XYZ file of C-alpha atoms in Angstrom:
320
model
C 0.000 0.000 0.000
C 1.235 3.414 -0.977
C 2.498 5.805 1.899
C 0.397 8.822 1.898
C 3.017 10.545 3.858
C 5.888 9.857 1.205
C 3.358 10.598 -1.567
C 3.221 14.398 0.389
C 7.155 14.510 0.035
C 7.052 15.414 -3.389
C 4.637 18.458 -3.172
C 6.416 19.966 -0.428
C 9.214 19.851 -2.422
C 7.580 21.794 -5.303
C 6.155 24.230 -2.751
C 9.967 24.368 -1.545
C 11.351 25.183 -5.261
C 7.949 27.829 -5.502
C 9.681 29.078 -2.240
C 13.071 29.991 -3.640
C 14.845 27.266 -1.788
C 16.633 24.070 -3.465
C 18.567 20.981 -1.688
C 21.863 20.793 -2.145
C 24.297 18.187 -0.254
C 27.421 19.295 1.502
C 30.480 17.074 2.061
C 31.422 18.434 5.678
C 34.239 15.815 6.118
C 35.034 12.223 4.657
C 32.249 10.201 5.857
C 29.194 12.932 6.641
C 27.397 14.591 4.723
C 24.591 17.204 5.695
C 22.027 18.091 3.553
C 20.661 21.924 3.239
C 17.658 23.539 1.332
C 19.942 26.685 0.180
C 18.764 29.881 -1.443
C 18.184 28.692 -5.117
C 20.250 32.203 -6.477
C 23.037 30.564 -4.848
C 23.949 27.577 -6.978
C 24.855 27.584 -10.733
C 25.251 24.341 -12.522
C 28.846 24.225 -13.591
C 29.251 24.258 -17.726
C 29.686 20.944 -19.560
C 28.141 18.891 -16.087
C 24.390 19.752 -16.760
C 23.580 15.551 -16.643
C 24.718 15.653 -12.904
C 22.028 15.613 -10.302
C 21.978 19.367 -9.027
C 22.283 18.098 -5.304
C 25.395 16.984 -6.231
C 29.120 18.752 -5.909
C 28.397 20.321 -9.771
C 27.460 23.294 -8.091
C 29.046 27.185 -8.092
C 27.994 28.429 -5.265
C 27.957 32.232 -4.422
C 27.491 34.042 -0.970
C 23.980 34.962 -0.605
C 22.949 38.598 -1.231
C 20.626 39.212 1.835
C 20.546 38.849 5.544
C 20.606 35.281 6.026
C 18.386 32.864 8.500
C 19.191 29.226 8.994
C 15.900 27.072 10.577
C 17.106 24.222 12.941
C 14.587 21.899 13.023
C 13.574 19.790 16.359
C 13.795 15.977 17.039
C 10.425 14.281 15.705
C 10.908 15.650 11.553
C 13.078 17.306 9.290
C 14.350 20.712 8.383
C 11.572 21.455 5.283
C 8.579 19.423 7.450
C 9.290 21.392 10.781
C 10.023 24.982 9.080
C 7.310 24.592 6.026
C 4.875 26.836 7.164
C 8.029 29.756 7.746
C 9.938 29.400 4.662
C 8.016 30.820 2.075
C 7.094 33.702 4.492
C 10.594 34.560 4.731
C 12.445 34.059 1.384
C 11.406 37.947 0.303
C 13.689 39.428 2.863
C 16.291 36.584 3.949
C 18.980 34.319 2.586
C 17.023 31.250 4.041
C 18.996 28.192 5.259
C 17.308 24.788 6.328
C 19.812 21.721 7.229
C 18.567 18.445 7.818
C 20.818 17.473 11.285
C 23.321 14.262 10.956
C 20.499 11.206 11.345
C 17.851 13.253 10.152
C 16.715 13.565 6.094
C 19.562 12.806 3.897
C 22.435 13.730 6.622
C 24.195 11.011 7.761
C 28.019 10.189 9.589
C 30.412 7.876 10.195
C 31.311 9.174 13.242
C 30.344 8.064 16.425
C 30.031 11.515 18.000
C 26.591 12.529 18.902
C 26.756 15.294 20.925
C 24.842 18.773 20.083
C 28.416 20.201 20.006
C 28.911 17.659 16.645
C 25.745 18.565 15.204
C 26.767 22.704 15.926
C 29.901 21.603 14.347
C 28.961 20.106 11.244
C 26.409 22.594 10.683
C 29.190 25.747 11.016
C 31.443 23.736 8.723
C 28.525 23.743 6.096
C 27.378 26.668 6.358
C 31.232 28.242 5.679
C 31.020 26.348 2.343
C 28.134 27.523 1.257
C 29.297 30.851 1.750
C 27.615 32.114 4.724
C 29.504 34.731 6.967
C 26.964 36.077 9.360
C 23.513 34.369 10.308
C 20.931 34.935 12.370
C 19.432 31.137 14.000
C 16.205 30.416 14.423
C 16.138 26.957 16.806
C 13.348 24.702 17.825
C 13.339 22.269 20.759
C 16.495 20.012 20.097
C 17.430 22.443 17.163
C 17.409 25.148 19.583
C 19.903 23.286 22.004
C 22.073 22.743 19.408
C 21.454 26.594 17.860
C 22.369 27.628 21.499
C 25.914 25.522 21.645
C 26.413 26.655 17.828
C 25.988 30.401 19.573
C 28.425 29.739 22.085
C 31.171 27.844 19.747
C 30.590 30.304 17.068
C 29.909 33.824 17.886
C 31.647 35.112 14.823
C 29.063 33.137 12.536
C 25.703 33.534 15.041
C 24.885 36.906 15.233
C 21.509 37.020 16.575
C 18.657 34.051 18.040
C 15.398 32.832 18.257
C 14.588 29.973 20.074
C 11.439 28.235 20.578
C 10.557 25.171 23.080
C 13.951 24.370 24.153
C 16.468 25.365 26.804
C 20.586 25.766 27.042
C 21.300 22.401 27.964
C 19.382 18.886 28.689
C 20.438 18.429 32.215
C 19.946 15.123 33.679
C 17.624 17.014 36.137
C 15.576 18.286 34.004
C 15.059 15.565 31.574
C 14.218 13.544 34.842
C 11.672 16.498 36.038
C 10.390 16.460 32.389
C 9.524 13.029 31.627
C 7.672 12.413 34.845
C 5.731 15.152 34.716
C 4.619 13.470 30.782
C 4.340 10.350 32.285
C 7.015 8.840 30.248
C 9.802 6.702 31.170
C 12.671 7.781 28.988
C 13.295 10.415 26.059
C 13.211 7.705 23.581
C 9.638 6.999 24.980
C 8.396 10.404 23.974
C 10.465 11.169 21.070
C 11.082 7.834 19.474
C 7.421 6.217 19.193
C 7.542 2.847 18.120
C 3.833 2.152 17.438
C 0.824 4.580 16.778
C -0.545 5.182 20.023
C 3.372 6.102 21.356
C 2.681 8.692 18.234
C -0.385 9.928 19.300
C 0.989 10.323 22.798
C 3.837 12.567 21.751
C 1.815 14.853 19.203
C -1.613 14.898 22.254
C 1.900 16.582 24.489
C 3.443 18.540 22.259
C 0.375 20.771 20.841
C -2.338 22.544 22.048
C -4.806 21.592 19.689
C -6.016 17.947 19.908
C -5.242 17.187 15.833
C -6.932 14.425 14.855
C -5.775 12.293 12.142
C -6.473 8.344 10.680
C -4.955 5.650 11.775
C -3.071 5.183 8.844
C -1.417 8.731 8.511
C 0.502 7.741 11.797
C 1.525 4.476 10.440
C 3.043 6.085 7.382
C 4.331 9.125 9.392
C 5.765 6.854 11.460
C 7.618 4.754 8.741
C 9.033 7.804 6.982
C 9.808 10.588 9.717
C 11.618 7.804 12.509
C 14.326 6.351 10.490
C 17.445 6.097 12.034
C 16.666 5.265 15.163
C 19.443 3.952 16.804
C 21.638 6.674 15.631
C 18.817 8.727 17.317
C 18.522 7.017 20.418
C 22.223 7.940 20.659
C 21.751 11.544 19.943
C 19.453 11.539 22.541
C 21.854 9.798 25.025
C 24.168 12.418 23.761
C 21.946 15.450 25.104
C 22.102 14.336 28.575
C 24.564 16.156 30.785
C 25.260 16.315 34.545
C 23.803 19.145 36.389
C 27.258 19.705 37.697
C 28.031 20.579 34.195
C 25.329 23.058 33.621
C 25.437 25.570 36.954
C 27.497 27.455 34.914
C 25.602 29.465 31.990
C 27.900 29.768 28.972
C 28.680 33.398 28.080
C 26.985 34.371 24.811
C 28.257 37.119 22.802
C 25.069 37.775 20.619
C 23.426 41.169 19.819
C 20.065 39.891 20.713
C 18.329 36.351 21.633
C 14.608 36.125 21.380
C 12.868 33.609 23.244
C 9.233 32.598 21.071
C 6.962 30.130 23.072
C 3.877 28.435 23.167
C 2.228 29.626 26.193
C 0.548 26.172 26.848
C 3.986 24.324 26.047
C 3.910 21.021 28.300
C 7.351 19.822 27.425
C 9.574 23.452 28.280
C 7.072 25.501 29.894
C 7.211 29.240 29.254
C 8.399 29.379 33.050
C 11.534 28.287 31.695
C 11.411 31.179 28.571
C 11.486 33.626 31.856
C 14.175 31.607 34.023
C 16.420 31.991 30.743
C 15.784 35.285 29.828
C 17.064 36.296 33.936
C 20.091 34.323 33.029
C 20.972 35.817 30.025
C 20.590 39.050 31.015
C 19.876 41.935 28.472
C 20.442 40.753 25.743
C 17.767 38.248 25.611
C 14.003 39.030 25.305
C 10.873 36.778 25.586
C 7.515 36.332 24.139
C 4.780 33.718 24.120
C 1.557 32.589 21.700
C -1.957 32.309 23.312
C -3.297 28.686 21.986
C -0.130 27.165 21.146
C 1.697 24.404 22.668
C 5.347 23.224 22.145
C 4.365 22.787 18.229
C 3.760 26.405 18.057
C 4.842 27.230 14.542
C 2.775 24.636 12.805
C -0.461 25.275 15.565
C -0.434 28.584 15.230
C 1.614 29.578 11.787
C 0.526 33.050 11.395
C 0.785 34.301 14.595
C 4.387 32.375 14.901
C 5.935 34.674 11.976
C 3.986 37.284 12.263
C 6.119 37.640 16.076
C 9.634 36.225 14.145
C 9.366 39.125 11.533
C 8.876 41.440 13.804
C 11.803 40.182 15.852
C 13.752 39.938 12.220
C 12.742 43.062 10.976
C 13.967 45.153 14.356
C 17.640 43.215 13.711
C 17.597 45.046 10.348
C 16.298 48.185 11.699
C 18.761 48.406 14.329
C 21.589 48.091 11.620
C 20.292 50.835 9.614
């Protein structure tokens, strides 16, 4: 039987290219590979290689010509699914990047690192070869953890942050605190379903709105969105880190990090938006979403970049 879900893939694709985006694979080191949906201005077939895929390494690529954004998408989908309500709303004004993470999409490693500090890594390293300088990052849940150690590696590349649903690091306290609270036993529990009703559970947590769906949408959602899932399970084991390790709050030197919740978000609860704001000082601001849960920029799309351009646009602004 044909998976409705795959059969989607295609047509969000074509709403990608409509978009101005276009995938394009980058070699970050023997052995991984991350794959990006890139600004399509941005990559030239080279002369006498038009045959090659254009995903392939047949590309020119030039620096992109306005302020750029790179999406970091969360644990349970992939860049294009998690961002695909943003995208087109942003391409006008920004240089958008989307990466698939390493285990997620068509990313993929030989290593056996799995920490958010690898993922940050790989995604600065691909980034610099597709010619981006300066960025702003917009992060979501475990794309935001990794957006926040990018920030601190990086702070010559990350210039500015959003961050929605996620927090600086997965302490062991926390995740403990968390999953009881969701009545689950481990992360790979919530974020690694294994049948439907484990998928139901995680999407009747994560949003707001009680979505409804048939049986067999979960089925194929499950089949094509949780591949790699002991890679995964690893990442996930990779997150954890002693509260002895986190006391300390890394010190960021961004202009400006904007925290963008769902005010009804059961897995990081806004109370945590406000703890992080006190510990980054200044710099950061915060701001939540009436009817929105941790899935806040697919529950409530309009209202979710409606706040980010605002956010975006007062960046620019302040540069002027």
């Amino acid at each position: 039987m044909v998976n409705v879900v795959a059969l989607q893939q295609p047509l969000l694709h074509f709403l990608m290219k409509m978009a101005g985006v276009k995938k394009h694979l980058v070699e970050i080191i023997p052995g991984t590979v991350m794959n990006f949906w890139v600004p399509s201005e941005t990559l030239k077939i080279s002369k006498h290689v038009e045959n090659v895929p254009s995903c392939e390494t047949n590309m020119n690529i030039t620096k992109p010509n306005k302020p750029v954004i790179v999406l970091i998408h969360g644990f349970a989908a992939e860049g294009i699914v998690t961002w695909q309500f943003q995208i087109g709303s942003l391409t006008k004004h920004y240089s958008v990047y989307v990466p698939d993470l390493i285990f997620f999409g068509d990313s993929f490693s030989d290593s056996s690192e799995r920490s958010p500090a690898f993922q940050a890594e790989c995604l600065r390293n691909g980034l610099k070869i597709l010619g981006v300088e300066k960025c702003t990052v917009v992060g979501f849940s475990y794309g935001g953890m990794v957006a926040f150690k990018m920030a601190e590696m990086y702070p010559d590349l990350v210039e500015n942050m959003v961050v929605s649903g996620s927090i600086l690091a997965m302490s062991d306290s926390i995740s403990d605190a968390t999953l009881q609270s969701l009545g689950f036993s481990s992360s790979s529990e919530l974020l690694l379903p294994t049948s439907v009703d484990g998928l139901k559970a995680l999407f009747s947590v994560a949003s707001y709105t009680k979505f409804w769906f048939p049986h067999r949408v979960y089925k194929d959602y499950l089949e094509v969105m949780f591949n790699n899932r002991k890679e995964r399970a690893e990442l996930l084991q990779g997150l954890i880190v002693s509260n002895k390790n986190t006391t300390i709050v890394p010190i960021f030197e961004q202009k400006r990090i904007h925290l963008l919740w769902g005010d009804d978000d059961q897995i990081f609860k806004f109370e945590l938006a406000k703890n992080m704001k006190e510990q980054l000082g200044q710099m950061a601001t915060y701001q939540s979403i009436e009817k929105a849960g941790h899935l806040v920029h697919l529950e409530r799309p309009c209202a979710y970049n409606k706040c980010l351009k605002q956010f975006l646009d007062s960046l620019q602004e302040n540069q002027a």
